[in-house]
CSV table of C-alpha atoms in Angstrom, one decimal:
chain,number,residue,atom,x,y,z
A,403,UNK,CA,31.0,109.8,131.8
A,404,UNK,CA,32.3,107.9,134.8
A,405,UNK,CA,30.5,110.0,137.2
A,406,UNK,CA,27.4,109.9,135.2
A,407,UNK,CA,27.6,106.0,135.3
A,408,UNK,CA,27.8,106.1,139.2
A,409,UNK,CA,31.3,107.1,140.2
A,410,UNK,CA,31.0,109.2,143.5
A,411,UNK,CA,34.4,111.1,142.9
A,412,UNK,CA,38.1,110.9,141.7
A,413,UNK,CA,41.3,110.1,143.5
A,414,UNK,CA,44.2,112.3,142.4
A,415,UNK,CA,48.0,112.3,142.9
A,416,UNK,CA,49.1,115.6,142.1
A,417,UNK,CA,47.9,119.1,143.4
A,418,UNK,CA,47.5,120.4,139.8
A,419,UNK,CA,45.5,117.4,139.1
A,420,UNK,CA,43.3,117.8,142.1
A,421,UNK,CA,42.6,121.4,141.2
A,422,UNK,CA,41.4,120.6,137.6
A,423,UNK,CA,38.7,118.4,139.0
A,424,UNK,CA,37.7,120.6,142.0
A,425,UNK,CA,37.1,123.5,139.8
A,426,UNK,CA,34.9,121.2,137.7
A,427,UNK,CA,32.7,120.2,140.6
A,428,UNK,CA,34.1,116.9,141.5
A,429,UNK,CA,34.5,115.3,145.0
A,430,UNK,CA,38.3,114.7,145.1
A,431,UNK,CA,40.6,112.7,147.3
A,432,UNK,CA,44.1,113.9,147.1
A,433,UNK,CA,45.9,110.8,147.9
A,434,UNK,CA,49.5,111.8,147.7
A,435,UNK,CA,51.4,113.2,150.6
A,436,UNK,CA,51.2,117.0,150.8
A,437,UNK,CA,54.1,117.9,152.9
A,438,UNK,CA,55.3,121.4,151.9
A,439,UNK,CA,53.7,124.7,152.7
A,440,UNK,CA,53.5,125.8,148.9
A,441,UNK,CA,51.7,122.8,147.8
A,442,UNK,CA,49.4,122.8,150.7
A,443,UNK,CA,48.5,126.5,150.4
A,444,UNK,CA,47.8,125.9,146.6
A,445,UNK,CA,45.7,123.0,147.3
A,446,UNK,CA,43.5,124.6,150.0
A,447,UNK,CA,43.3,128.2,148.5
A,448,UNK,CA,39.9,127.9,147.1
A,449,UNK,CA,37.8,127.8,150.4
A,450,UNK,CA,34.6,127.3,148.4
A,451,UNK,CA,35.5,124.0,147.1
A,452,UNK,CA,37.1,122.5,150.4
A,453,UNK,CA,33.9,120.7,151.3
A,454,UNK,CA,34.5,118.6,148.2
A,455,UNK,CA,38.2,117.9,148.9
A,456,UNK,CA,39.7,115.3,151.3
A,457,UNK,CA,43.6,115.3,151.9
A,458,UNK,CA,45.7,112.2,152.8
A,459,UNK,CA,48.0,112.1,155.8
A,460,UNK,CA,50.5,109.7,156.8
A,461,UNK,CA,52.8,111.7,158.9
A,462,UNK,CA,53.0,114.4,161.6
A,463,UNK,CA,55.0,116.7,159.3
A,464,UNK,CA,52.1,116.2,156.6
A,465,UNK,CA,49.4,116.9,159.1
A,466,UNK,CA,51.0,120.0,160.4
A,467,UNK,CA,51.3,121.3,156.7
A,468,UNK,CA,47.6,120.9,156.0
A,469,UNK,CA,46.7,122.3,159.3
A,470,UNK,CA,49.1,125.5,158.8
A,471,UNK,CA,47.6,126.0,155.3
A,472,UNK,CA,43.8,125.5,156.5
A,473,UNK,CA,44.2,128.4,158.9
A,474,UNK,CA,40.6,129.5,159.4
A,475,UNK,CA,38.8,126.2,158.3
A,476,UNK,CA,39.2,122.6,159.1
A,477,UNK,CA,40.2,120.6,156.1
A,478,UNK,CA,38.9,117.2,155.6
A,479,UNK,CA,41.6,114.5,156.1
A,480,UNK,CA,41.9,110.8,155.8
A,481,UNK,CA,44.8,108.8,157.1
A,482,UNK,CA,46.4,106.4,154.6
A,483,UNK,CA,47.0,102.9,156.0
A,484,UNK,CA,50.0,100.6,154.8
A,485,UNK,CA,48.4,97.4,153.7
A,486,UNK,CA,51.5,95.8,152.6
A,487,UNK,CA,53.0,97.7,149.6
A,488,UNK,CA,55.2,99.6,152.0
A,489,UNK,CA,55.1,102.7,150.1
A,490,UNK,CA,53.1,105.4,151.8
A,491,UNK,CA,50.8,105.1,154.7
A,492,UNK,CA,51.1,104.1,158.2
A,493,UNK,CA,51.5,100.5,159.4
A,494,UNK,CA,49.0,99.1,161.8
A,495,UNK,CA,50.4,99.0,165.3
A,496,UNK,CA,52.5,101.9,167.1
A,497,UNK,CA,52.7,104.1,164.0
A,498,UNK,CA,49.0,104.0,163.3
A,499,UNK,CA,48.4,104.7,167.1
A,500,UNK,CA,50.9,107.5,167.4
A,501,UNK,CA,49.5,109.3,164.0
A,502,UNK,CA,46.0,108.6,165.4
A,503,UNK,CA,46.8,110.5,168.6
A,504,UNK,CA,48.1,113.5,166.8
A,505,UNK,CA,44.8,113.5,164.5
A,506,UNK,CA,42.6,113.2,167.5
A,507,UNK,CA,44.3,116.2,169.1
A,508,UNK,CA,43.9,118.2,165.9
A,509,UNK,CA,40.3,117.1,165.7
A,510,UNK,CA,39.7,118.3,169.3
A,511,UNK,CA,41.4,121.6,168.6
A,512,UNK,CA,38.9,121.9,165.7
A,513,UNK,CA,41.6,122.4,163.0
A,514,UNK,CA,40.8,119.3,160.8
A,515,UNK,CA,37.8,117.2,160.0
A,516,UNK,CA,38.7,113.5,160.2
A,517,UNK,CA,36.8,111.5,157.7
A,518,UNK,CA,38.5,108.0,157.8
A,519,UNK,CA,41.1,105.6,156.3
A,520,UNK,CA,42.2,104.4,152.9
A,521,UNK,CA,44.7,102.1,151.5
A,522,UNK,CA,46.3,100.9,148.1
A,523,UNK,CA,47.0,97.3,147.8
A,524,UNK,CA,49.5,97.7,145.1
A,525,UNK,CA,51.7,94.6,146.2
A,526,UNK,CA,48.9,92.6,144.5
A,527,UNK,CA,50.6,93.4,141.3
A,528,UNK,CA,53.4,91.0,142.2
A,529,UNK,CA,50.8,88.2,142.5
A,530,UNK,CA,51.1,85.2,139.9
A,531,UNK,CA,47.4,84.3,139.9
A,532,UNK,CA,43.8,85.2,140.6
A,533,UNK,CA,43.8,83.2,143.8
A,534,UNK,CA,46.9,85.1,145.2
A,535,UNK,CA,45.2,88.4,144.2
A,536,UNK,CA,42.2,87.4,146.0
A,537,UNK,CA,44.1,86.4,149.1
A,538,UNK,CA,46.0,89.6,149.3
A,539,UNK,CA,42.8,91.7,148.8
A,540,UNK,CA,40.9,89.9,151.7
A,541,UNK,CA,43.8,90.1,154.0
A,542,UNK,CA,43.6,93.9,153.1
A,543,UNK,CA,39.8,94.0,154.2
A,544,UNK,CA,40.8,92.4,157.5
A,545,UNK,CA,43.7,94.7,158.3
A,546,UNK,CA,41.4,97.8,157.4
A,547,UNK,CA,38.8,96.7,159.8
A,548,UNK,CA,41.2,96.2,162.5
A,549,UNK,CA,42.7,99.8,161.9
A,550,UNK,CA,39.3,101.3,161.9
A,551,UNK,CA,38.5,99.8,165.3
A,552,UNK,CA,41.9,100.9,166.7
A,553,UNK,CA,41.1,104.5,165.8
A,554,UNK,CA,37.4,104.2,167.1
A,555,UNK,CA,39.0,103.2,170.4
A,556,UNK,CA,40.9,106.4,170.2
A,557,UNK,CA,37.7,108.4,169.6
A,558,UNK,CA,38.3,108.6,165.7
A,559,UNK,CA,35.2,107.6,163.8
A,560,UNK,CA,36.0,106.4,160.2
A,561,UNK,CA,33.0,107.6,158.3
A,562,UNK,CA,34.9,106.1,155.2
A,563,UNK,CA,36.9,103.0,155.0
A,564,UNK,CA,38.3,103.0,151.3
A,565,UNK,CA,40.5,100.5,149.5
A,566,UNK,CA,41.7,100.2,145.9
A,567,UNK,CA,43.9,99.0,143.2
A,568,UNK,CA,42.5,97.7,140.1
A,569,UNK,CA,43.6,94.2,140.7
A,570,UNK,CA,42.5,93.9,144.4
A,571,UNK,CA,38.9,95.2,143.6
A,572,UNK,CA,38.8,92.5,140.7
A,573,UNK,CA,39.9,89.9,143.0
A,574,UNK,CA,38.3,90.8,146.5
A,575,UNK,CA,35.4,88.7,148.0
A,576,UNK,CA,35.4,90.2,151.6
A,577,UNK,CA,33.8,93.7,151.5
A,578,UNK,CA,32.7,93.8,154.9
A,579,UNK,CA,33.0,97.0,156.7
A,580,UNK,CA,34.4,98.7,153.4
A,581,UNK,CA,32.4,101.8,152.3
A,582,UNK,CA,34.4,102.8,149.1
A,583,UNK,CA,36.5,101.2,146.3
A,584,UNK,CA,39.0,103.0,144.1
A,585,UNK,CA,39.8,100.7,141.1
A,586,UNK,CA,41.9,103.3,139.1
A,587,UNK,CA,42.2,101.4,135.8
A,588,UNK,CA,38.8,99.9,135.6
A,589,UNK,CA,37.7,102.0,132.7
A,590,UNK,CA,40.6,100.9,130.4
A,591,UNK,CA,42.0,97.7,131.9
A,592,UNK,CA,45.2,96.2,130.2
A,593,UNK,CA,47.2,93.0,129.9
A,594,UNK,CA,48.1,92.9,133.6
A,595,UNK,CA,44.6,91.9,135.0
A,596,UNK,CA,44.2,89.6,132.0
A,597,UNK,CA,47.6,87.7,132.6
A,598,UNK,CA,46.3,87.0,136.3
A,599,UNK,CA,43.1,85.6,135.1
A,600,UNK,CA,40.9,88.5,136.5
A,601,UNK,CA,39.3,89.8,133.1
A,602,UNK,CA,38.8,88.7,129.6
A,603,UNK,CA,40.3,90.0,126.5
A,604,UNK,CA,37.1,91.9,125.5
A,605,UNK,CA,37.1,93.8,128.8
A,606,UNK,CA,40.2,95.6,127.8
A,607,UNK,CA,39.1,98.9,126.3
A,608,UNK,CA,42.1,100.7,125.4
A,609,UNK,CA,44.2,99.9,122.4
A,610,UNK,CA,47.0,101.6,120.5
A,611,UNK,CA,47.0,101.6,116.8
A,612,UNK,CA,50.4,101.6,115.0
A,613,UNK,CA,51.8,101.0,111.5
A,614,UNK,CA,54.7,98.5,110.5
A,615,UNK,CA,57.4,100.8,109.1
A,616,UNK,CA,60.2,98.2,108.4
A,617,UNK,CA,60.8,94.4,108.7
A,618,UNK,CA,63.6,92.1,109.1
A,619,UNK,CA,64.3,88.5,109.5
A,620,UNK,CA,63.0,88.6,113.0
A,621,UNK,CA,61.1,91.6,113.9
A,622,UNK,CA,58.5,93.9,112.4
A,623,UNK,CA,59.2,97.4,113.5
A,624,UNK,CA,56.2,99.7,114.2
A,625,UNK,CA,56.1,103.5,114.8
A,626,UNK,CA,55.1,103.4,118.4
A,627,UNK,CA,57.9,103.3,120.8
A,628,UNK,CA,58.4,104.3,124.5
A,629,UNK,CA,57.2,107.7,123.9
A,630,UNK,CA,53.8,106.3,123.0
A,631,UNK,CA,53.7,102.7,124.5
A,632,UNK,CA,55.8,103.8,127.7
A,633,UNK,CA,58.8,101.6,128.9
A,634,UNK,CA,56.7,100.7,132.0
A,635,UNK,CA,55.6,97.0,131.8
A,636,UNK,CA,53.2,97.5,134.7
A,637,UNK,CA,52.6,98.9,138.1
A,638,UNK,CA,55.1,98.5,141.0
A,639,UNK,CA,57.9,97.0,138.9
A,640,UNK,CA,56.0,94.2,137.1
A,641,UNK,CA,58.3,91.6,135.5
A,642,UNK,CA,56.0,91.0,132.4
A,643,UNK,CA,57.9,89.6,129.4
A,644,UNK,CA,56.5,92.1,126.9
A,645,UNK,CA,55.1,95.6,126.4
A,646,UNK,CA,51.8,94.3,124.8
A,647,UNK,CA,50.0,91.9,122.7
A,648,UNK,CA,49.6,92.8,119.0
A,649,UNK,CA,47.3,91.6,116.0
A,650,UNK,CA,46.8,93.0,112.4
A,651,UNK,CA,44.1,95.5,112.5
A,652,UNK,CA,42.3,94.1,109.4
A,653,UNK,CA,41.4,90.5,110.9
A,654,UNK,CA,41.3,88.2,113.8
A,655,UNK,CA,44.6,86.5,113.0
A,656,UNK,CA,47.2,85.3,115.3
A,657,UNK,CA,48.5,87.5,118.1
A,658,UNK,CA,52.1,88.7,118.6
A,659,UNK,CA,54.2,90.1,121.3
A,660,UNK,CA,55.6,93.6,121.5
A,661,UNK,CA,59.2,92.5,122.7
A,662,UNK,CA,61.2,95.7,122.8
A,663,UNK,CA,61.1,99.5,122.6
A,664,UNK,CA,63.1,102.5,121.8
A,665,UNK,CA,61.9,106.0,122.0
A,666,UNK,CA,60.1,105.9,118.5
A,667,UNK,CA,60.3,102.2,117.5
A,668,UNK,CA,58.6,98.9,118.6
A,669,UNK,CA,59.8,95.5,117.9
A,670,UNK,CA,57.2,92.8,117.2
A,671,UNK,CA,58.4,89.3,116.7
A,672,UNK,CA,56.7,88.1,113.5
A,673,UNK,CA,57.9,84.4,113.7
A,674,UNK,CA,58.4,84.4,109.8
A,675,UNK,CA,54.7,84.8,109.2
A,676,UNK,CA,54.6,85.3,105.4
A,677,UNK,CA,51.6,87.7,105.1
A,678,UNK,CA,51.1,89.5,108.4
A,679,UNK,CA,53.1,92.2,110.0
A,680,UNK,CA,54.3,93.4,106.6
A,681,UNK,CA,55.5,97.2,105.9
A,682,UNK,CA,52.5,99.2,105.7
A,683,UNK,CA,50.1,97.0,107.6
A,684,UNK,CA,48.6,98.4,110.7
A,685,UNK,CA,48.3,96.7,114.1
A,686,UNK,CA,46.2,96.9,117.1
A,687,UNK,CA,48.2,96.7,120.5
A,688,UNK,CA,46.7,95.7,123.8
A,689,UNK,CA,49.0,97.4,126.2
A,690,UNK,CA,50.7,95.9,129.2
A,691,UNK,CA,50.0,99.3,131.2
A,692,UNK,CA,47.2,101.6,130.1
A,693,UNK,CA,47.8,104.2,132.8
A,694,UNK,CA,51.0,106.0,131.6
A,695,UNK,CA,50.0,105.6,128.0
A,696,UNK,CA,46.9,107.7,128.7
A,697,UNK,CA,49.3,110.2,130.4
A,698,UNK,CA,51.6,110.3,127.3
A,699,UNK,CA,49.0,110.9,124.7
A,700,UNK,CA,47.3,114.2,124.0
A,701,UNK,CA,43.9,112.6,122.9
A,702,UNK,CA,42.2,109.5,122.0
A,703,UNK,CA,39.3,108.1,119.8
A,704,UNK,CA,36.2,106.8,121.4
A,705,UNK,CA,34.6,103.8,119.7
A,706,UNK,CA,31.5,102.1,120.6
A,707,UNK,CA,29.4,99.6,118.7
A,708,UNK,CA,28.2,102.1,116.2
A,709,UNK,CA,30.2,105.2,116.5
A,710,UNK,CA,33.7,106.4,116.1
A,711,UNK,CA,34.0,109.8,118.0
A,712,UNK,CA,37.3,111.8,117.1
A,713,UNK,CA,39.2,113.7,119.8
A,714,UNK,CA,38.0,117.0,121.0
A,715,UNK,CA,40.4,119.6,119.6
């Protein structure tokens, strides 16, 4: 559905994830370091799909693993640039130039096909406002243009300059020189961009339906715990005060916070409300972080203005 709506391809983290989409005919960026021979060989095994696969590199070791697994072909690669998260990627300056020299030598030897650079501005999740997210995103744009120019001076042309986190692409105003964006959670959204003023509540598409199974003086207990809602309050160690926002399913009444989780139980603070969050009532939860919830569940229902489509079994 995303591709039919205009998406050009998918970004994957794991080798097995990438293989699923390659077999289905998608263009894939494998955006996680592949540094061991077994993973590199598995990823590059299907020679017929390599024209649709691009693999990230951010180290000499990773570059060597891709070159060795490529053998008789020149795999497409992109360098990851560290734009401030300090997770993966090479920082602009000596590290970028050193890896660029190694990539340039590999290109000259005909053993890789260099496509460009990409980044992930995940440090924007620590921002406290829309303005702060915008400043982080626009600084990333400037940094990526500088990295592109540095590599161009070394003979490496960046066909693609790609950026992406959901927050940065909602806040960015400077797109000059960028050829691709990768906002990973744009389909579902969640409480995180809402809390920073980047989206409105109606733009959050993913919700969890749960049932109140018990109630005490302070909390209504629901049948959705960390095995469904995840204990993750947001990307990159978010300090959100709760796991989601809830309201009763059968009305537009007040909202309540999902304060705590155990594996099978969720605690919603009911503030003594006499009629809402009673045992047996169903609640709709707007999650703090959609991504791991999608990973934890086996299927989901699709609802539009007129149709409720059950999961495919």
